[in-house]
Amino acid sequence: MERIDLLLDGKQVTARSGMTILEVALENKVYVPHLCHHPELKPAGVCRLCYVELEGKGPVLSCRTPAEAGMVIKTRSPLVDEIRSGLVELLIADRHDDCPSCAKKGRCELQKIMGYLRVNKKKARRLRFAEGALEPDTSNPFFNLDPNKCVLCGRCVRTCSELLRINAIAIIGRGYRSKVAPLGAKPIAQSSCESCGECVERCPVGGLVYKEYKRPEKHVLTVCPYCSSGCRLTLGLQKTEIVSAQGERLCARGRFGWRYIYAPDRITAPLARTEGRLVEVSWEDAIRLAATHFARYRGEEIAVVVSAKCTNEEAYLFQKFARSVLKTNNIDNTARLSHAASLEALWEATGIGAATNSLEELEDAACILMVGANTARTHPAAARKVKEAAEKGSRLIIVDPVENDFRRFAHLWLKPYPGTDVALLMGIAGVIVEEGLLDLGFVEERCENFEELRGSLADFPLGRVERLTGVPREMVAEAADVFARSKPAAVLWSTGVTQYLHGKDTVCALINLALLTGNVGSSSAGLHPLLEQSNAQGACDMGCLPGFYPGYQPVAGEGVREKFEAAWKTELNPEPGLAFTELWDAILDGRIKALYLVGANPLTELPGGYRVLESLERLEFLVFQDLFLNETAGHAHLVLPAAGFAEKDGTYTTADRRVQRLRKVIEPAGRSLPDGEIIRRIAAAMGATGFDFANPAGVMEEIASLVPGYGGIGYEKLAEGALVWPAGTAVLHKQAFHRLTSKAKLFPLDYQGPEERPDVEFPLVLVTRRNAPYYGTCAHKVDGFRKLAPGEYLEVSFKDAGDLGLGDGEEVKVISRQGGLRVAVKVTEDPPPGVVVLNYNLSQDPGKALMRREMRACAVRIERFL
Amino acid sequence: MDEELAICKKVLPFYSTRHHLIPVLQELQSKIGYLPEKVIVEVSRHLRVPASDVYAVASFYDQFRLQPLGRKRIAVCRGTACHVRGAPQILKRIEAMTNLKEGETSPDLEYTLETVGCIGCCALAPCVRVNKEVFGEMSPERVAELFDVFGEEDGNA
């Protein structure tokens, strides 16, 4: 970069070409008044306060004037001060100027400027326009928007569009009546605002302020506990209380979601069931109770399900406990209900059960295929990257039966009937093979099974694909053409794929597409399962899977058991175990008698068809470990209080294989303990060895020695930042796939279709969708999220609403083969005719009651109340 | 499908980019009478412009209406000539009769009351325009006649 010299206030300074005069001044610690400038935003030149005097030219706007060699600049002169003072007077003339009573006092940039320019507030009042005060918008539970204090610098609006691409707010109206507001000038809580607070962070004045603000005294870097993007979170502390969260582009969950830690209904002591009631007991009694009961059962009779929000160290200890102490492979994690299928399919195909590339690379993808992913709701950080890529010219192909806020970024939107994705994707693959659009060199050299795949593609002629999916054949062909011709192309998917019964087939079909077009093993391409929970990847990596030891080493694999028997110095059960979803039948027919649930709520997470309630009642011993009591806890014999993400040390692994440190910031609430400590105590009480680690760092040492990908990962190195497994490799499979043959596997597939098809009695297909970005982990324990959650409603297309005679807002009965519920109707453009969308928020999906084993869709009919 | 969205479906295919925003809004308003929120959302979806931006543009220009208009738009001229010949009294009288303030529309969507700068027929001052018809040489007393005329036209004064 070229360096240039210029004279600033009589001092020689050096700048890089491309910098504006304002940037040069601020970098050299010379203050120039400014409001609309923000280092992360493009220059706007709105507030006009940053005038400086440029020799030979007079006053220029420093935020929009590039610095040039030889410039002589005065940041203060009578001329520019007069301009600035006049502008500031006009700014404050119509604003609230009662600084002492303002929440922003002391941190207000306008107050600073008034001091700098010695502006006389009283004098400015002579310019006051007669119009009265505007109504502040206090509808959002986290922040207030006060137009009386707003200086219309537009930082918030530009943050929302330039940085976040949410575009919830704009400056509306004109002249005196302009103000920052969302569509329709409605209260902000009723808009598309996602409450991320990024605008509040950047507001220079008291226009946008947090409702509760406490100035943090110190900061601790940790990881956000919500989704698998693993955003770095800096928690601000006042004494021993968390008061704020900051980070680079947080979403609402990152910024405010930590508040669940302080929810008043945390479980703070162990509880044991005595005479039908849960009663507080001491930790000693609770541990003894757990240990004596667990000891009574044989390995096959007991199962452990671990939350995918536990740390790697905890997940490792849980599976070690299940395998080496309880002698069972009935160990699974809650990602079973969202993404275990993805990771298992990826493991089968490529030899590594993880995303092949990092999400950072998306911005240079020429094409992004996004399937069954409501990314803006579930992974705001990934959504932002996809939107940025689309704006840069990446062609975005979306496969989803229901439109969402990605519509203005999408190049193509395919809307297959729910549960028919396999047919659609195989149709696309068929076109790619038939038209010769495939990367033949890659397929021949690096893949196996191609002939078998080609054979099964014959079952998917476009006519059949169109009939099964409802997607016009031209669109299928166009999608194939765009996807195959744009390289590199990345594939993203989420629970809209994996929560269908045949989700694994769909994942296989997606892997086929990426392999056929040679999009694995190069940067900005690859396969990206957007995992839900913060440590879904880690929980699977750590072997909380019934068929795999840590590092995806198969239970039935040759020499694998022996390796772990030697490492753990004990005998292990050779039989692969049961998955979370397979437990319920086993409990009902008496094969499983005891269950240890850590951070799982199967009663509401599993669809009705699993008969979870009946199963729970049948259990002889149920241990429930969590931060809060829930529906499932009501059936527990023992409840153990767990610590939250800010109350323990450990590591999380993101969906793109970054291992990051989670840091203990505060002491656990009440008598709760970190999951790792609880399992350590139970293991000790059962007389097991190999659990007496001094701290999580010690556990990580053992992990690093036993899990191939995690070799070399340790707390010392993690202190400096994230580590990518394996061995810092961002792009996997560059030279060879990690299978015995070094080749990737293509999957011939059959179409099996959704569990339920509509018929005369149940003519509509219901799918569920989260309609608010506030869910997961313990989002429902955050007051503000509960207030923002818009409630459940059923979206019905205009056509179906017309046929059934339904009005907007009408309450109806939705009846499936499994159950029924009552919900209000919203008539919209989004669902295709024949499909209705049950929108819900927070953590519980009411639609599960309607379903059998499929978790996202079922056939229903709608009845009116007459 | 509802009527306004049906109009969007007809109009929007002729436009494609952000540059068409104002002409699109003009055409839709001329067909629908105003710009309801769902139309703004539809425009946003079609032109790939954020809905908040479409709303910002629509709210900036006086020519765009975000509220529906009454079937009878009463425009009282406040040009200089009309003003000196008694427009304020006429406006007051109409306000009293319709129970509306300037800029408002009656809840039954019958009347919208507005004021305009000059209609260009100062010789007839003071003037009131109702939809496209101009009534000249008005006086507070004659205001009632306006409503009689409407009554005769469609039988619901």
GROMACS .gro file of N, CA and C in nm, chain A residues 295-399:
model
  315
  295ALA      N    1  -2.573  -4.883   3.932
  295ALA     CA    2  -2.499  -5.009   3.950
  295ALA      C    3  -2.590  -5.131   3.937
  296ARG      N    4  -2.721  -5.109   3.951
  296ARG     CA    5  -2.813  -5.223   3.950
  296ARG      C    6  -2.841  -5.277   3.811
  297TYR      N    7  -2.812  -5.196   3.709
  297TYR     CA    8  -2.855  -5.238   3.576
  297TYR      C    9  -2.738  -5.289   3.494
  298ARG      N   10  -2.773  -5.383   3.402
  298ARG     CA   11  -2.672  -5.428   3.307
  298ARG      C   12  -2.661  -5.321   3.198
  299GLY      N   13  -2.554  -5.322   3.127
  299GLY     CA   14  -2.528  -5.222   3.025
  299GLY      C   15  -2.643  -5.201   2.929
  300GLU      N   16  -2.701  -5.311   2.881
  300GLU     CA   17  -2.806  -5.298   2.779
  300GLU      C   18  -2.932  -5.234   2.835
  301GLU      N   19  -2.944  -5.231   2.969
  301GLU     CA   20  -3.069  -5.185   3.030
  301GLU      C   21  -3.067  -5.036   3.061
  302ILE      N   22  -2.959  -4.971   3.024
  302ILE     CA   23  -2.944  -4.831   3.064
  302ILE      C   24  -2.902  -4.748   2.943
  303ALA      N   25  -2.946  -4.624   2.940
  303ALA     CA   26  -2.908  -4.538   2.827
  303ALA      C   27  -2.877  -4.398   2.878
  304VAL      N   28  -2.788  -4.328   2.806
  304VAL     CA   29  -2.751  -4.192   2.843
  304VAL      C   30  -2.772  -4.103   2.721
  305VAL      N   31  -2.839  -3.991   2.741
  305VAL     CA   32  -2.853  -3.893   2.633
  305VAL      C   33  -2.796  -3.760   2.682
  306VAL      N   34  -2.703  -3.708   2.606
  306VAL     CA   35  -2.630  -3.588   2.649
  306VAL      C   36  -2.670  -3.470   2.561
  307SER      N   37  -2.679  -3.354   2.621
  307SER     CA   38  -2.710  -3.234   2.546
  307SER      C   39  -2.595  -3.199   2.450
  308ALA      N   40  -2.631  -3.151   2.333
  308ALA     CA   41  -2.529  -3.105   2.239
  308ALA      C   42  -2.483  -2.965   2.275
  309LYS      N   43  -2.516  -2.921   2.397
  309LYS     CA   44  -2.467  -2.792   2.446
  309LYS      C   45  -2.364  -2.811   2.556
  310CYS      N   46  -2.339  -2.939   2.592
  310CYS     CA   47  -2.231  -2.966   2.686
  310CYS      C   48  -2.099  -2.934   2.616
  311THR      N   49  -1.996  -2.912   2.694
  311THR     CA   50  -1.865  -2.885   2.634
  311THR      C   51  -1.807  -3.016   2.580
  312ASN      N   52  -1.702  -3.004   2.500
  312ASN     CA   53  -1.635  -3.123   2.450
  312ASN      C   54  -1.589  -3.213   2.563
  313GLU      N   55  -1.531  -3.149   2.665
  313GLU     CA   56  -1.476  -3.225   2.776
  313GLU      C   57  -1.587  -3.302   2.847
  314GLU      N   58  -1.701  -3.236   2.866
  314GLU     CA   59  -1.812  -3.302   2.933
  314GLU      C   60  -1.868  -3.414   2.847
  315ALA      N   61  -1.885  -3.385   2.717
  315ALA     CA   62  -1.938  -3.488   2.627
  315ALA      C   63  -1.846  -3.610   2.629
  316TYR      N   64  -1.716  -3.583   2.629
  316TYR     CA   65  -1.620  -3.693   2.633
  316TYR      C   66  -1.636  -3.775   2.760
  317LEU      N   67  -1.649  -3.704   2.873
  317LEU     CA   68  -1.662  -3.774   3.001
  317LEU      C   69  -1.792  -3.856   3.007
  318PHE      N   70  -1.900  -3.799   2.953
  318PHE     CA   71  -2.027  -3.871   2.956
  318PHE      C   72  -2.017  -4.002   2.878
  319GLN      N   73  -1.957  -3.996   2.757
  319GLN     CA   74  -1.953  -4.121   2.680
  319GLN      C   75  -1.852  -4.217   2.743
  320LYS      N   76  -1.747  -4.163   2.804
  320LYS     CA   77  -1.652  -4.251   2.871
  320LYS      C   78  -1.721  -4.319   2.989
  321PHE      N   79  -1.802  -4.241   3.059
  321PHE     CA   80  -1.877  -4.295   3.173
  321PHE      C   81  -1.974  -4.405   3.126
  322ALA      N   82  -2.050  -4.373   3.021
  322ALA     CA   83  -2.148  -4.470   2.970
  322ALA      C   84  -2.077  -4.597   2.927
  323ARG      N   85  -1.966  -4.581   2.856
  323ARG     CA   86  -1.901  -4.699   2.797
  323ARG      C   87  -1.818  -4.776   2.899
  324SER      N   88  -1.739  -4.701   2.979
  324SER     CA   89  -1.645  -4.774   3.064
  324SER      C   90  -1.703  -4.807   3.201
  325VAL      N   91  -1.801  -4.729   3.248
  325VAL     CA   92  -1.856  -4.758   3.381
  325VAL      C   93  -1.989  -4.831   3.368
  326LEU      N   94  -2.081  -4.776   3.287
  326LEU     CA   95  -2.211  -4.842   3.273
  326LEU      C   96  -2.205  -4.960   3.175
  327LYS      N   97  -2.096  -4.968   3.098
  327LYS     CA   98  -2.076  -5.077   3.001
  327LYS      C   99  -2.185  -5.081   2.895
  328THR      N  100  -2.220  -4.965   2.844
  328THR     CA  101  -2.321  -4.961   2.739
  328THR      C  102  -2.277  -4.867   2.627
  329ASN      N  103  -2.322  -4.897   2.506
  329ASN     CA  104  -2.304  -4.802   2.396
  329ASN      C  105  -2.433  -4.726   2.369
  330ASN      N  106  -2.530  -4.741   2.461
  330ASN     CA  107  -2.653  -4.662   2.450
  330ASN      C  108  -2.624  -4.518   2.493
  331ILE      N  109  -2.542  -4.452   2.416
  331ILE     CA  110  -2.506  -4.314   2.446
  331ILE      C  111  -2.531  -4.233   2.320
  332ASP      N  112  -2.608  -4.127   2.334
  332ASP     CA  113  -2.638  -4.044   2.217
  332ASP      C  114  -2.642  -3.900   2.264
  333ASN      N  115  -2.650  -3.808   2.169
  333ASN     CA  116  -2.664  -3.668   2.209
  333ASN      C  117  -2.786  -3.609   2.141
  334THR      N  118  -2.827  -3.493   2.189
  334THR     CA  119  -2.955  -3.438   2.142
  334THR      C  120  -2.948  -3.390   1.997
  335ALA      N  121  -2.829  -3.383   1.940
  335ALA     CA  122  -2.820  -3.348   1.798
  335ALA      C  123  -2.880  -3.459   1.711
  336ARG      N  124  -2.907  -3.574   1.771
  336ARG     CA  125  -2.975  -3.682   1.699
  336ARG      C  126  -3.102  -3.628   1.633
  337LEU      N  127  -3.169  -3.536   1.705
  337LEU     CA  128  -3.297  -3.486   1.656
  337LEU      C  129  -3.276  -3.377   1.551
  338SER      N  130  -3.153  -3.339   1.526
  338SER     CA  131  -3.135  -3.237   1.425
  338SER      C  132  -3.030  -3.279   1.323
  339HIS      N  133  -2.912  -3.316   1.363
  339HIS     CA  134  -2.808  -3.328   1.262
  339HIS      C  135  -2.721  -3.450   1.269
  340ALA      N  136  -2.750  -3.545   1.357
  340ALA     CA  137  -2.662  -3.663   1.362
  340ALA      C  138  -2.660  -3.730   1.225
  341ALA      N  139  -2.775  -3.727   1.155
  341ALA     CA  140  -2.782  -3.789   1.022
  341ALA      C  141  -2.683  -3.725   0.927
  342SER      N  142  -2.668  -3.591   0.937
  342SER     CA  143  -2.576  -3.520   0.848
  342SER      C  144  -2.434  -3.569   0.870
  343LEU      N  145  -2.395  -3.575   0.997
  343LEU     CA  146  -2.256  -3.607   1.026
  343LEU      C  147  -2.226  -3.753   0.993
  344GLU      N  148  -2.324  -3.840   1.016
  344GLU     CA  149  -2.303  -3.981   0.982
  344GLU      C  150  -2.293  -4.000   0.831
  345ALA      N  151  -2.377  -3.929   0.756
  345ALA     CA  152  -2.370  -3.941   0.610
  345ALA      C  153  -2.238  -3.886   0.558
  346LEU      N  154  -2.195  -3.774   0.615
  346LEU     CA  155  -2.067  -3.716   0.573
  346LEU      C  156  -1.952  -3.812   0.605
  347TRP      N  157  -1.963  -3.879   0.720
  347TRP     CA  158  -1.859  -3.974   0.757
  347TRP      C  159  -1.855  -4.089   0.656
  348GLU      N  160  -1.973  -4.140   0.622
  348GLU     CA  161  -1.977  -4.250   0.525
  348GLU      C  162  -1.920  -4.209   0.391
  349ALA      N  163  -1.952  -4.088   0.349
  349ALA     CA  164  -1.913  -4.045   0.215
  349ALA      C  165  -1.767  -4.004   0.206
  350THR      N  166  -1.720  -3.933   0.309
  350THR     CA  167  -1.587  -3.873   0.296
  350THR      C  168  -1.486  -3.923   0.398
  351GLY      N  169  -1.535  -3.991   0.501
  351GLY     CA  170  -1.445  -4.039   0.604
  351GLY      C  171  -1.430  -3.943   0.721
  352ILE      N  172  -1.485  -3.822   0.709
  352ILE     CA  173  -1.484  -3.730   0.823
  352ILE      C  174  -1.626  -3.676   0.841
  353GLY      N  175  -1.678  -3.693   0.961
  353GLY     CA  176  -1.816  -3.650   0.987
  353GLY      C  177  -1.822  -3.505   1.024
  354ALA      N  178  -1.793  -3.419   0.929
  354ALA     CA  179  -1.796  -3.276   0.959
  354ALA      C  180  -1.805  -3.197   0.830
  355ALA      N  181  -1.838  -3.069   0.846
  355ALA     CA  182  -1.840  -2.979   0.731
  355ALA      C  183  -1.703  -2.981   0.664
  356THR      N  184  -1.700  -2.972   0.531
  356THR     CA  185  -1.572  -2.983   0.462
  356THR      C  186  -1.497  -2.851   0.456
  357ASN      N  187  -1.570  -2.740   0.470
  357ASN     CA  188  -1.507  -2.609   0.455
  357ASN      C  189  -1.551  -2.516   0.567
  358SER      N  190  -1.487  -2.401   0.576
  358SER     CA  191  -1.530  -2.304   0.677
  358SER      C  192  -1.632  -2.210   0.615
  359LEU      N  193  -1.716  -2.155   0.701
  359LEU     CA  194  -1.820  -2.064   0.652
  359LEU      C  195  -1.760  -1.934   0.599
  360GLU      N  196  -1.641  -1.900   0.647
  360GLU     CA  197  -1.574  -1.779   0.599
  360GLU      C  198  -1.558  -1.779   0.448
  361GLU      N  199  -1.540  -1.901   0.393
  361GLU     CA  200  -1.510  -1.911   0.250
  361GLU      C  201  -1.631  -1.883   0.162
  362LEU      N  202  -1.750  -1.880   0.223
  362LEU     CA  203  -1.872  -1.866   0.142
  362LEU      C  204  -1.869  -1.744   0.053
  363GLU      N  205  -1.802  -1.639   0.100
  363GLU     CA  206  -1.813  -1.513   0.025
  363GLU      C  207  -1.758  -1.523  -0.116
  364ASP      N  208  -1.670  -1.620  -0.141
  364ASP     CA  209  -1.617  -1.634  -0.276
  364ASP      C  210  -1.681  -1.748  -0.354
  365ALA      N  211  -1.789  -1.804  -0.302
  365ALA     CA  212  -1.857  -1.911  -0.374
  365ALA      C  213  -1.931  -1.851  -0.493
  366ALA      N  214  -1.926  -1.919  -0.608
  366ALA     CA  215  -1.997  -1.870  -0.725
  366ALA      C  216  -2.144  -1.908  -0.718
  367CYS      N  217  -2.170  -2.012  -0.642
  367CYS     CA  218  -2.308  -2.058  -0.629
  367CYS      C  219  -2.325  -2.116  -0.489
  368ILE      N  220  -2.440  -2.090  -0.429
  368ILE     CA  221  -2.469  -2.149  -0.298
  368ILE      C  222  -2.604  -2.219  -0.310
  369LEU      N  223  -2.604  -2.347  -0.279
  369LEU     CA  224  -2.729  -2.423  -0.278
  369LEU      C  225  -2.769  -2.439  -0.131
  370MET      N  226  -2.884  -2.384  -0.095
  370MET     CA  227  -2.925  -2.387   0.045
  370MET      C  228  -3.057  -2.464   0.055
  371VAL      N  229  -3.056  -2.571   0.129
  371VAL     CA  230  -3.172  -2.661   0.131
  371VAL      C  231  -3.227  -2.674   0.273
  372GLY      N  232  -3.356  -2.654   0.285
  372GLY     CA  233  -3.423  -2.676   0.414
  372GLY      C  234  -3.359  -2.602   0.529
  373ALA      N  235  -3.321  -2.480   0.505
  373ALA     CA  236  -3.253  -2.405   0.610
  373ALA      C  237  -3.316  -2.268   0.624
  374ASN      N  238  -3.375  -2.244   0.738
  374ASN     CA  239  -3.430  -2.111   0.768
  374ASN      C  240  -3.317  -2.033   0.835
  375THR      N  241  -3.212  -2.011   0.756
  375THR     CA  242  -3.084  -1.967   0.812
  375THR      C  243  -3.093  -1.838   0.891
  376ALA      N  244  -3.175  -1.745   0.843
  376ALA     CA  245  -3.182  -1.617   0.911
  376ALA      C  246  -3.232  -1.635   1.055
  377ARG      N  247  -3.312  -1.738   1.077
  377ARG     CA  248  -3.363  -1.762   1.211
  377ARG      C  249  -3.268  -1.848   1.294
  378THR      N  250  -3.209  -1.948   1.229
  378THR     CA  251  -3.134  -2.045   1.308
  378THR      C  252  -2.985  -2.012   1.317
  379HIS      N  253  -2.926  -1.954   1.213
  379HIS     CA  254  -2.783  -1.925   1.213
  379HIS      C  255  -2.760  -1.786   1.156
  380PRO      N  256  -2.795  -1.682   1.233
  380PRO     CA  257  -2.785  -1.546   1.180
  380PRO      C  258  -2.647  -1.515   1.121
  381ALA      N  259  -2.542  -1.569   1.181
  381ALA     CA  260  -2.408  -1.537   1.131
  381ALA      C  261  -2.388  -1.598   0.992
  382ALA      N  262  -2.433  -1.720   0.973
  382ALA     CA  263  -2.421  -1.784   0.842
  382ALA      C  264  -2.512  -1.713   0.741
  383ALA      N  265  -2.630  -1.674   0.787
  383ALA     CA  266  -2.724  -1.605   0.698
  383ALA      C  267  -2.661  -1.479   0.642
  384ARG      N  268  -2.590  -1.408   0.730
  384ARG     CA  269  -2.527  -1.284   0.687
  384ARG      C  270  -2.422  -1.312   0.580
  385LYS      N  271  -2.347  -1.419   0.598
  385LYS     CA  272  -2.244  -1.451   0.501
  385LYS      C  273  -2.305  -1.490   0.368
  386VAL      N  274  -2.415  -1.565   0.372
  386VAL     CA  275  -2.481  -1.604   0.248
  386VAL      C  276  -2.534  -1.480   0.176
  387LYS      N  277  -2.594  -1.389   0.252
  387LYS     CA  278  -2.647  -1.268   0.190
  387LYS      C  279  -2.535  -1.183   0.131
  388GLU      N  280  -2.424  -1.174   0.203
  388GLU     CA  281  -2.310  -1.098   0.150
  388GLU      C  282  -2.261  -1.160   0.020
  389ALA      N  283  -2.251  -1.293   0.019
  389ALA     CA  284  -2.205  -1.361  -0.102
  389ALA      C  285  -2.300  -1.334  -0.217
  390ALA      N  286  -2.431  -1.341  -0.190
  390ALA     CA  287  -2.530  -1.319  -0.295
  390ALA      C  288  -2.518  -1.178  -0.350
  391GLU      N  289  -2.493  -1.081  -0.261
  391GLU     CA  290  -2.477  -0.944  -0.309
  391GLU      C  291  -2.351  -0.928  -0.394
  392LYS      N  292  -2.250  -1.009  -0.362
  392LYS     CA  293  -2.127  -1.001  -0.439
  392LYS      C  294  -2.139  -1.075  -0.572
  393GLY      N  295  -2.252  -1.142  -0.595
  393GLY     CA  296  -2.272  -1.206  -0.725
  393GLY      C  297  -2.284  -1.356  -0.721
  394SER      N  298  -2.274  -1.414  -0.602
  394SER     CA  299  -2.291  -1.558  -0.592
  394SER      C  300  -2.438  -1.593  -0.621
  395ARG      N  301  -2.458  -1.699  -0.701
  395ARG     CA  302  -2.596  -1.732  -0.735
  395ARG      C  303  -2.654  -1.827  -0.631
  396LEU      N  304  -2.760  -1.780  -0.569
  396LEU     CA  305  -2.817  -1.851  -0.456
  396LEU      C  306  -2.937  -1.932  -0.502
  397ILE      N  307  -2.927  -2.065  -0.486
  397ILE     CA  308  -3.041  -2.151  -0.519
  397ILE      C  309  -3.098  -2.201  -0.386
  398ILE      N  310  -3.225  -2.173  -0.364
  398ILE     CA  311  -3.285  -2.213  -0.237
  398ILE      C  312  -3.389  -2.321  -0.262
  399VAL      N  313  -3.382  -2.425  -0.181
  399VAL     CA  314  -3.483  -2.530  -0.187
  399VAL      C  315  -3.556  -2.528  -0.054
   0.00000   0.00000   0.00000
